[in-house]
Amino acid sequence: MWPPVPANDRSCVKPYTIWPNTSDESPLEIPTEGLIWILSHAIHRDPKYYEDPNKFDPERFSIENKHKIRPYTYLPFGLGPRNCIGSRFALLEIKILFFKLLLNFELGIGEKMVYPLKLARNGFIHTAEGGFWLSLKKLDSST
Ligand code: HEM
């Protein structure tokens, strides 16, 4: 829902025309070196591709459901030959981090956390205004 990188860019290496789909659209000419922004955030929130797109629903990515995701509509790590080289490493790191955190701590919202969360306005990357502040309560490992 919140791709850290909300958009990817590509530079056009030869002129290209996107032809209209409907009679009220005009052709879009992209010149050589024209910069194209692919708005992953907007694509991820598009009800054309995701049912109830603003709902936090991790089950969309379950083994049973993930085949329903249309190709090229989920791109938090970009796509194609220049996609993120570190994507598998990043996912593995995140899984290990959450495994360790959930195994050992009860997580809560820290006192300094702006909640409900607001998006930071100063930067390109999606992050929370004021940062992320969690409280960690050590779980009793004897139970
Ligand atoms: C959650 C973590 C990460 C996210 C969301 C992320 C996202 C992205 C995105 C969107 C791109 C642009 C892809 C495109 O234009 O198609 C990118 C490129 C890249 N990322 Fe990541 N990334 C993450 C972690 C990492 C890590 C851990 C590494 C290295 C260890 C890494 C290395 C790179 C490199 C080198 C590129 C440039 C690839 C190229 O231009 O060929 N990233 N990343």
PDB file of C-alpha atoms and ligand atoms in Angstrom:
ATOM      1  CA  MET A   1       0.000   0.000   0.000  1.00  0.00           C
ATOM      2  CA  TRP A   2       2.843   2.354   0.792  1.00  0.00           C
ATOM      3  CA  PRO A   3       5.674   1.636  -1.614  1.00  0.00           C
ATOM      4  CA  PRO A   4       8.682   3.436  -0.063  1.00  0.00           C
ATOM      5  CA  VAL A   5       9.537   4.628  -3.579  1.00  0.00           C
ATOM      6  CA  PRO A   6       6.205   6.004  -4.845  1.00  0.00           C
ATOM      7  CA  ALA A   7       7.235   6.357  -8.503  1.00  0.00           C
ATOM      8  CA  ASN A   8       9.828   5.102 -10.968  1.00  0.00           C
ATOM      9  CA  ASP A   9      11.203   6.962 -13.955  1.00  0.00           C
ATOM     10  CA  ARG A  10      12.372   5.955 -17.405  1.00  0.00           C
ATOM     11  CA  SER A  11      13.969   7.966 -20.176  1.00  0.00           C
ATOM     12  CA  CYS A  12      12.650   7.358 -23.703  1.00  0.00           C
ATOM     13  CA  VAL A  13      15.424   6.249 -26.106  1.00  0.00           C
ATOM     14  CA  LYS A  14      13.382   6.773 -29.303  1.00  0.00           C
ATOM     15  CA  PRO A  15      10.178   8.680 -30.070  1.00  0.00           C
ATOM     16  CA  TYR A  16       7.071   6.767 -29.097  1.00  0.00           C
ATOM     17  CA  THR A  17       3.353   7.418 -29.415  1.00  0.00           C
ATOM     18  CA  ILE A  18       0.732   6.145 -27.012  1.00  0.00           C
ATOM     19  CA  TRP A  19      -2.410   5.825 -29.109  1.00  0.00           C
ATOM     20  CA  PRO A  20      -5.820   6.672 -27.647  1.00  0.00           C
ATOM     21  CA  ASN A  21      -8.109   4.007 -26.276  1.00  0.00           C
ATOM     22  CA  THR A  22     -11.263   6.128 -26.505  1.00  0.00           C
ATOM     23  CA  SER A  23     -12.574   8.845 -28.889  1.00  0.00           C
ATOM     24  CA  ASP A  24     -12.145  11.637 -26.299  1.00  0.00           C
ATOM     25  CA  GLU A  25      -8.395  10.991 -25.881  1.00  0.00           C
ATOM     26  CA  SER A  26      -5.571  12.337 -28.097  1.00  0.00           C
ATOM     27  CA  PRO A  27      -2.342  10.568 -29.038  1.00  0.00           C
ATOM     28  CA  LEU A  28       0.493  11.219 -26.588  1.00  0.00           C
ATOM     29  CA  GLU A  29       3.857  11.784 -28.300  1.00  0.00           C
ATOM     30  CA  ILE A  30       6.898  11.037 -26.155  1.00  0.00           C
ATOM     31  CA  PRO A  31      10.100  12.513 -27.622  1.00  0.00           C
ATOM     32  CA  THR A  32      13.586  10.988 -27.398  1.00  0.00           C
ATOM     33  CA  GLU A  33      14.942  11.644 -23.888  1.00  0.00           C
ATOM     34  CA  GLY A  34      11.408  12.407 -22.700  1.00  0.00           C
ATOM     35  CA  LEU A  35      11.165  11.470 -19.039  1.00  0.00           C
ATOM     36  CA  ILE A  36       8.313   9.181 -18.039  1.00  0.00           C
ATOM     37  CA  TRP A  37       7.101   8.802 -14.470  1.00  0.00           C
ATOM     38  CA  ILE A  38       5.386   5.547 -13.573  1.00  0.00           C
ATOM     39  CA  LEU A  39       3.338   6.220 -10.463  1.00  0.00           C
ATOM     40  CA  SER A  40       3.479   2.934  -8.556  1.00  0.00           C
ATOM     41  CA  HIS A  41       1.598   4.424  -5.613  1.00  0.00           C
ATOM     42  CA  ALA A  42      -1.343   5.399  -7.859  1.00  0.00           C
ATOM     43  CA  ILE A  43      -1.313   2.028  -9.658  1.00  0.00           C
ATOM     44  CA  HIS A  44      -1.387   0.177  -6.308  1.00  0.00           C
ATOM     45  CA  ARG A  45      -4.442   2.240  -5.243  1.00  0.00           C
ATOM     46  CA  ASP A  46      -6.359   1.885  -8.498  1.00  0.00           C
ATOM     47  CA  PRO A  47      -9.697   0.056  -7.993  1.00  0.00           C
ATOM     48  CA  LYS A  48      -9.335  -1.146 -11.611  1.00  0.00           C
ATOM     49  CA  TYR A  49      -6.579  -3.438 -10.376  1.00  0.00           C
ATOM     50  CA  TYR A  50      -7.243  -3.924  -6.659  1.00  0.00           C
ATOM     51  CA  GLU A  51     -10.565  -4.531  -4.961  1.00  0.00           C
ATOM     52  CA  ASP A  52     -10.982  -2.099  -2.064  1.00  0.00           C
ATOM     53  CA  PRO A  53      -7.451  -0.737  -2.721  1.00  0.00           C
ATOM     54  CA  ASN A  54      -7.201   1.404   0.434  1.00  0.00           C
ATOM     55  CA  LYS A  55      -7.872  -1.554   2.726  1.00  0.00           C
ATOM     56  CA  PHE A  56      -4.826  -3.002   4.502  1.00  0.00           C
ATOM     57  CA  ASP A  57      -5.217  -6.592   3.354  1.00  0.00           C
ATOM     58  CA  PRO A  58      -2.032  -8.668   3.466  1.00  0.00           C
ATOM     59  CA  GLU A  59      -4.077 -11.651   2.234  1.00  0.00           C
ATOM     60  CA  ARG A  60      -3.870 -10.160  -1.268  1.00  0.00           C
ATOM     61  CA  PHE A  61      -0.339 -11.553  -1.288  1.00  0.00           C
ATOM     62  CA  SER A  62      -1.121 -14.995   0.140  1.00  0.00           C
ATOM     63  CA  ILE A  63      -0.271 -18.111  -1.867  1.00  0.00           C
ATOM     64  CA  GLU A  64      -4.002 -18.563  -2.600  1.00  0.00           C
ATOM     65  CA  ASN A  65      -4.541 -14.989  -3.826  1.00  0.00           C
ATOM     66  CA  LYS A  66      -1.331 -13.689  -5.322  1.00  0.00           C
ATOM     67  CA  HIS A  67      -2.073 -15.108  -8.798  1.00  0.00           C
ATOM     68  CA  LYS A  68      -4.975 -12.614  -8.984  1.00  0.00           C
ATOM     69  CA  ILE A  69      -2.541  -9.687  -9.121  1.00  0.00           C
ATOM     70  CA  ARG A  70      -2.328  -8.564 -12.747  1.00  0.00           C
ATOM     71  CA  PRO A  71       1.179  -8.416 -14.227  1.00  0.00           C
ATOM     72  CA  TYR A  72       2.763  -4.924 -14.091  1.00  0.00           C
ATOM     73  CA  THR A  73       0.309  -3.619 -11.466  1.00  0.00           C
ATOM     74  CA  TYR A  74       2.475  -4.348  -8.407  1.00  0.00           C
ATOM     75  CA  LEU A  75       5.839  -2.632  -8.619  1.00  0.00           C
ATOM     76  CA  PRO A  76       7.286  -1.538  -5.264  1.00  0.00           C
ATOM     77  CA  PHE A  77      10.732  -2.572  -6.528  1.00  0.00           C
ATOM     78  CA  GLY A  78      10.219  -1.337 -10.082  1.00  0.00           C
ATOM     79  CA  LEU A  79      10.072  -3.701 -13.048  1.00  0.00           C
ATOM     80  CA  GLY A  80      12.125  -4.800 -16.024  1.00  0.00           C
ATOM     81  CA  PRO A  81      15.888  -5.109 -16.498  1.00  0.00           C
ATOM     82  CA  ARG A  82      16.623  -2.102 -14.204  1.00  0.00           C
ATOM     83  CA  ASN A  83      14.405  -3.164 -11.314  1.00  0.00           C
ATOM     84  CA  CYS A  84      15.746  -3.160  -7.757  1.00  0.00           C
ATOM     85  CA  ILE A  85      18.810  -5.365  -7.525  1.00  0.00           C
ATOM     86  CA  GLY A  86      18.369  -5.593  -3.735  1.00  0.00           C
ATOM     87  CA  SER A  87      14.680  -6.613  -3.646  1.00  0.00           C
ATOM     88  CA  ARG A  88      15.188 -10.195  -2.435  1.00  0.00           C
ATOM     89  CA  PHE A  89      17.776  -9.070   0.113  1.00  0.00           C
ATOM     90  CA  ALA A  90      15.425  -6.315   1.344  1.00  0.00           C
ATOM     91  CA  LEU A  91      12.480  -8.739   1.734  1.00  0.00           C
ATOM     92  CA  LEU A  92      14.667 -11.237   3.589  1.00  0.00           C
ATOM     93  CA  GLU A  93      15.974  -8.507   5.931  1.00  0.00           C
ATOM     94  CA  ILE A  94      12.415  -7.327   6.663  1.00  0.00           C
ATOM     95  CA  LYS A  95      11.225 -10.885   7.385  1.00  0.00           C
ATOM     96  CA  ILE A  96      14.124 -11.531   9.778  1.00  0.00           C
ATOM     97  CA  LEU A  97      13.582  -8.175  11.496  1.00  0.00           C
ATOM     98  CA  PHE A  98       9.858  -8.799  12.053  1.00  0.00           C
ATOM     99  CA  PHE A  99      10.409 -12.403  13.075  1.00  0.00           C
ATOM    100  CA  LYS A 100      12.847 -11.290  15.798  1.00  0.00           C
ATOM    101  CA  LEU A 101      10.711  -8.344  16.906  1.00  0.00           C
ATOM    102  CA  LEU A 102       7.454 -10.320  17.137  1.00  0.00           C
ATOM    103  CA  LEU A 103       9.177 -13.249  18.828  1.00  0.00           C
ATOM    104  CA  ASN A 104      10.679 -11.107  21.584  1.00  0.00           C
ATOM    105  CA  PHE A 105       8.560  -7.983  22.011  1.00  0.00           C
ATOM    106  CA  GLU A 106       5.039  -6.688  22.236  1.00  0.00           C
ATOM    107  CA  LEU A 107       4.894  -3.808  19.777  1.00  0.00           C
ATOM    108  CA  GLY A 108       2.986  -0.618  20.443  1.00  0.00           C
ATOM    109  CA  ILE A 109       2.707   2.932  19.174  1.00  0.00           C
ATOM    110  CA  GLY A 110       5.426   5.068  20.742  1.00  0.00           C
ATOM    111  CA  GLU A 111       4.606   8.330  22.569  1.00  0.00           C
ATOM    112  CA  LYS A 112       6.343  10.469  19.950  1.00  0.00           C
ATOM    113  CA  MET A 113       4.521   8.856  17.025  1.00  0.00           C
ATOM    114  CA  VAL A 114       2.224  11.156  15.074  1.00  0.00           C
ATOM    115  CA  TYR A 115      -0.942   9.045  15.085  1.00  0.00           C
ATOM    116  CA  PRO A 116      -3.033   8.685  12.980  1.00  0.00           C
ATOM    117  CA  LEU A 117       0.000   8.601  10.749  1.00  0.00           C
ATOM    118  CA  LYS A 118       0.626  11.540   8.419  1.00  0.00           C
ATOM    119  CA  LEU A 119       2.806  11.376   5.351  1.00  0.00           C
ATOM    120  CA  ALA A 120       5.991  13.458   5.560  1.00  0.00           C
ATOM    121  CA  ARG A 121       5.955  16.286   3.016  1.00  0.00           C
ATOM    122  CA  ASN A 122       9.686  16.861   2.817  1.00  0.00           C
ATOM    123  CA  GLY A 123      11.067  14.284   0.454  1.00  0.00           C
ATOM    124  CA  PHE A 124      10.427  11.890  -2.351  1.00  0.00           C
ATOM    125  CA  ILE A 125      10.369   8.682  -0.309  1.00  0.00           C
ATOM    126  CA  HIS A 126       7.160   7.746   1.499  1.00  0.00           C
ATOM    127  CA  THR A 127       7.736   8.101   5.209  1.00  0.00           C
ATOM    128  CA  ALA A 128       5.877   9.242   8.314  1.00  0.00           C
ATOM    129  CA  GLU A 129       5.888  12.837   9.519  1.00  0.00           C
ATOM    130  CA  GLY A 130       8.201  12.950  12.543  1.00  0.00           C
ATOM    131  CA  GLY A 131       9.475   9.405  11.864  1.00  0.00           C
ATOM    132  CA  PHE A 132       8.312   6.025  13.097  1.00  0.00           C
ATOM    133  CA  TRP A 133       8.259   5.603  16.878  1.00  0.00           C
ATOM    134  CA  LEU A 134       7.399   2.205  18.241  1.00  0.00           C
ATOM    135  CA  SER A 135       7.324   1.051  21.829  1.00  0.00           C
ATOM    136  CA  LEU A 136       8.826  -2.353  22.545  1.00  0.00           C
ATOM    137  CA  LYS A 137       7.868  -4.344  25.622  1.00  0.00           C
ATOM    138  CA  LYS A 138      10.073  -7.386  26.189  1.00  0.00           C
ATOM    139  CA  LEU A 139       8.029 -10.562  26.250  1.00  0.00           C
ATOM    140  CA  ASP A 140       8.570 -12.986  29.076  1.00  0.00           C
ATOM    141  CA  SER A 141      10.458 -15.813  27.366  1.00  0.00           C
ATOM    142  CA  SER A 142       9.578 -18.290  30.162  1.00  0.00           C
ATOM    143  CA  THR A 143       5.870 -18.467  29.105  1.00  0.00           C
TER     144      THR A 143
HETATM  145  C1  HEM B   1      12.341  -2.037   0.916  1.00  0.00           C
HETATM  146  C2  HEM B   1      13.548  -1.808   0.368  1.00  0.00           C
HETATM  147  C3  HEM B   1      13.751  -1.328  -1.057  1.00  0.00           C
HETATM  148  C4  HEM B   1      12.864  -0.779  -1.950  1.00  0.00           C
HETATM  149  C5  HEM B   1      11.377  -0.490  -1.756  1.00  0.00           C
HETATM  150  C6  HEM B   1      13.601  -0.514  -3.169  1.00  0.00           C
HETATM  151  C7  HEM B   1      13.042   0.033  -4.315  1.00  0.00           C
HETATM  152  C8  HEM B   1      13.742   0.274  -5.470  1.00  0.00           C
HETATM  153  C9  HEM B   1      13.161   0.824  -6.683  1.00  0.00           C
HETATM  154  C10 HEM B   1      11.688   1.204  -6.867  1.00  0.00           C
HETATM  155  C11 HEM B   1      14.150   0.923  -7.592  1.00  0.00           C
HETATM  156  C12 HEM B   1      14.003   1.452  -9.045  1.00  0.00           C
HETATM  157  C13 HEM B   1      13.630   0.273  -9.938  1.00  0.00           C
HETATM  158  C14 HEM B   1      13.136   0.660 -11.320  1.00  0.00           C
HETATM  159  O1  HEM B   1      13.375   1.803 -11.764  1.00  0.00           O
HETATM  160  O2  HEM B   1      12.499  -0.206 -11.993  1.00  0.00           O
HETATM  161  C15 HEM B   1      15.365   0.440  -6.983  1.00  0.00           C
HETATM  162  C16 HEM B   1      16.588   0.365  -7.622  1.00  0.00           C
HETATM  163  C17 HEM B   1      17.742  -0.096  -7.025  1.00  0.00           C
HETATM  164  N1  HEM B   1      17.861  -0.629  -5.764  1.00  0.00           N
HETATM  165 FE1  HEM B   1      16.376  -0.838  -4.412  1.00  0.00          FE
HETATM  166  N2  HEM B   1      14.892  -0.914  -2.991  1.00  0.00           N
HETATM  167  C18 HEM B   1      15.035  -1.426  -1.726  1.00  0.00           C
HETATM  168  C19 HEM B   1      16.167  -1.973  -1.164  1.00  0.00           C
HETATM  169  C20 HEM B   1      17.376  -2.093  -1.803  1.00  0.00           C
HETATM  170  C21 HEM B   1      18.556  -2.739  -1.221  1.00  0.00           C
HETATM  171  C22 HEM B   1      18.591  -3.407   0.167  1.00  0.00           C
HETATM  172  C23 HEM B   1      19.552  -2.615  -2.146  1.00  0.00           C
HETATM  173  C24 HEM B   1      20.962  -3.084  -2.094  1.00  0.00           C
HETATM  174  C25 HEM B   1      21.440  -3.916  -1.181  1.00  0.00           C
HETATM  175  C26 HEM B   1      19.002  -1.901  -3.300  1.00  0.00           C
HETATM  176  C27 HEM B   1      19.704  -1.573  -4.432  1.00  0.00           C
HETATM  177  C28 HEM B   1      19.175  -0.989  -5.561  1.00  0.00           C
HETATM  178  C29 HEM B   1      19.947  -0.660  -6.751  1.00  0.00           C
HETATM  179  C30 HEM B   1      21.457  -0.867  -6.953  1.00  0.00           C
HETATM  180  C31 HEM B   1      19.041  -0.112  -7.678  1.00  0.00           C
HETATM  181  C32 HEM B   1      19.353   0.386  -9.084  1.00  0.00           C
HETATM  182  C33 HEM B   1      19.177  -0.782 -10.066  1.00  0.00           C
HETATM  183  C34 HEM B   1      19.469  -0.370 -11.501  1.00  0.00           C
HETATM  184  O3  HEM B   1      19.387   0.809 -11.838  1.00  0.00           O
HETATM  185  O4  HEM B   1      19.775  -1.279 -12.315  1.00  0.00           O
HETATM  186  N3  HEM B   1      17.688  -1.615  -3.051  1.00  0.00           N
HETATM  187  N4  HEM B   1      15.107   0.040  -5.694  1.00  0.00           N
END
